[in-house]
Amino acid sequence: MQILLILIIVTSIGVLIYASRDLSTYGNFELAEQSGVKTKVVGTLAKEKPIEYNPAKDPNYFSFYVKDNQGVTEKVVLRSAKPQDFEMSEQIVVTGNFRNGQFEASDLLMKCPSKYKDEEIYIKSKEI
């Protein structure tokens, strides 16, 4: 009985540690730059700014600009292929932090318009 209790406790601790790996907070670009920690930034694609993706040169380099909910626009780099219909996204959530003056995203979540229902697309960046 004691062994079972110990196993349950150890398993619970393991689950908590695993679940706490992605405790990034929601914020804006200013908070992300000041804090230096992994932050989720909600915003929209800045369509007037350039989107850079050249799969012949580097298929895992994709950059674009996001305007956060405070109106601040920053360059975002995602080390992954450009998602299909990226330009049609209504809302973007990028998770990452600032490095060398730009926001390095580890994850991208897009909310895209759909004829029948809203669809969310999740992209994970390649580890560098």
Coordinates of C-alpha atoms in Angstrom, one line a residue, residues 1-117:
M1 CA 0.0 0.0 0.0
Q2 CA 2.8 2.4 0.8
I3 CA 4.5 1.6 -2.5
L4 CA 1.4 2.5 -4.4
L5 CA 1.1 5.8 -2.5
I6 CA 4.7 6.6 -3.2
L7 CA 4.2 5.8 -6.9
I8 CA 1.1 8.1 -7.1
I9 CA 3.1 10.9 -5.4
V10 CA 6.1 10.5 -7.7
T11 CA 3.8 10.4 -10.8
S12 CA 1.9 13.5 -9.6
I13 CA 5.2 15.4 -9.2
G14 CA 6.3 14.3 -12.6
V15 CA 3.1 15.5 -14.2
L16 CA 3.3 18.8 -12.5
I17 CA 6.9 19.3 -13.6
Y18 CA 6.0 18.4 -17.2
A19 CA 2.9 20.7 -17.2
S20 CA 4.9 23.7 -15.9
R21 CA 7.4 23.6 -18.7
D22 CA 5.3 26.1 -20.8
L23 CA 4.2 28.6 -18.2
S24 CA 4.9 31.6 -20.5
T25 CA 2.7 34.6 -19.7
Y26 CA 0.5 36.6 -22.0
G27 CA 1.7 40.1 -22.7
N28 CA 2.8 42.5 -25.4
F29 CA 6.1 43.2 -27.1
E30 CA 7.1 45.8 -24.5
L31 CA 6.7 43.3 -21.6
A32 CA 8.5 40.6 -23.6
E33 CA 11.4 42.8 -24.2
Q34 CA 11.7 44.1 -20.7
S35 CA 11.2 40.8 -18.9
G36 CA 13.4 38.7 -21.1
V37 CA 11.3 35.6 -20.4
K38 CA 9.2 33.6 -22.8
T39 CA 6.0 35.5 -23.5
K40 CA 2.8 34.9 -25.5
V41 CA 2.0 38.0 -27.6
V42 CA -1.4 38.3 -29.2
G43 CA -1.7 40.5 -32.3
T44 CA -2.4 40.7 -36.0
L45 CA -0.3 40.4 -39.0
A46 CA 1.1 43.8 -40.1
K47 CA 0.2 43.4 -43.8
E48 CA 1.9 46.6 -44.8
K49 CA 5.3 45.2 -43.8
P50 CA 7.3 42.5 -45.7
I51 CA 7.0 38.8 -45.2
E52 CA 10.3 36.9 -45.8
Y53 CA 10.3 33.3 -46.7
N54 CA 12.6 31.8 -49.3
P55 CA 12.5 27.9 -49.1
A56 CA 15.3 27.6 -51.6
K57 CA 17.7 29.6 -49.4
D58 CA 16.5 28.4 -46.0
P59 CA 13.2 26.4 -45.6
N60 CA 13.3 26.9 -41.8
Y61 CA 13.5 30.7 -41.7
F62 CA 10.3 32.7 -41.9
S63 CA 10.0 36.3 -40.8
F64 CA 7.0 38.7 -40.6
Y65 CA 5.7 41.6 -38.6
V66 CA 3.1 41.5 -35.9
K67 CA 1.2 44.4 -34.4
D68 CA 0.3 43.6 -30.8
N69 CA -2.8 44.7 -28.9
Q70 CA -1.0 47.9 -27.7
G71 CA -0.3 49.0 -31.3
V72 CA 3.4 48.1 -31.3
T73 CA 4.7 46.4 -34.4
E74 CA 7.8 44.1 -34.2
K75 CA 9.6 41.8 -36.5
V76 CA 9.0 38.1 -35.6
V77 CA 11.3 35.2 -36.7
L78 CA 10.0 31.7 -36.7
R79 CA 12.4 28.9 -37.5
S80 CA 9.8 26.9 -39.5
A81 CA 8.2 26.8 -42.9
K82 CA 5.6 29.4 -43.7
P83 CA 2.1 28.1 -43.0
Q84 CA -0.4 27.9 -45.8
D85 CA -2.8 30.8 -46.0
F86 CA -0.7 32.7 -43.4
E87 CA -1.7 36.1 -44.9
M88 CA -5.4 35.3 -44.3
S89 CA -5.0 34.9 -40.5
E90 CA -7.3 37.1 -38.4
Q91 CA -5.3 36.8 -35.2
I92 CA -1.8 35.6 -34.3
V93 CA -0.3 34.4 -31.0
V94 CA 3.5 34.1 -31.0
T95 CA 5.3 32.6 -28.1
G96 CA 9.0 33.4 -27.6
N97 CA 11.4 36.1 -26.5
F98 CA 13.6 38.9 -27.8
R99 CA 17.1 38.1 -29.2
N100 CA 19.3 40.5 -31.1
G101 CA 16.5 43.1 -31.3
Q102 CA 13.9 40.9 -32.8
F103 CA 11.2 38.6 -31.4
E104 CA 12.3 34.9 -31.8
A105 CA 9.1 32.8 -31.8
S106 CA 9.2 29.2 -30.7
D107 CA 5.5 28.7 -31.4
L108 CA 2.8 30.3 -33.6
L109 CA -0.9 30.0 -33.3
M110 CA -3.1 31.4 -36.1
K111 CA -6.8 32.0 -36.1
C112 CA -8.0 31.8 -39.7
P113 CA -11.3 32.6 -41.2
S114 CA -13.3 29.7 -42.4
K115 CA -16.6 29.4 -44.4
Y116 CA -18.0 27.0 -41.8
K117 CA -16.2 27.5 -38.5

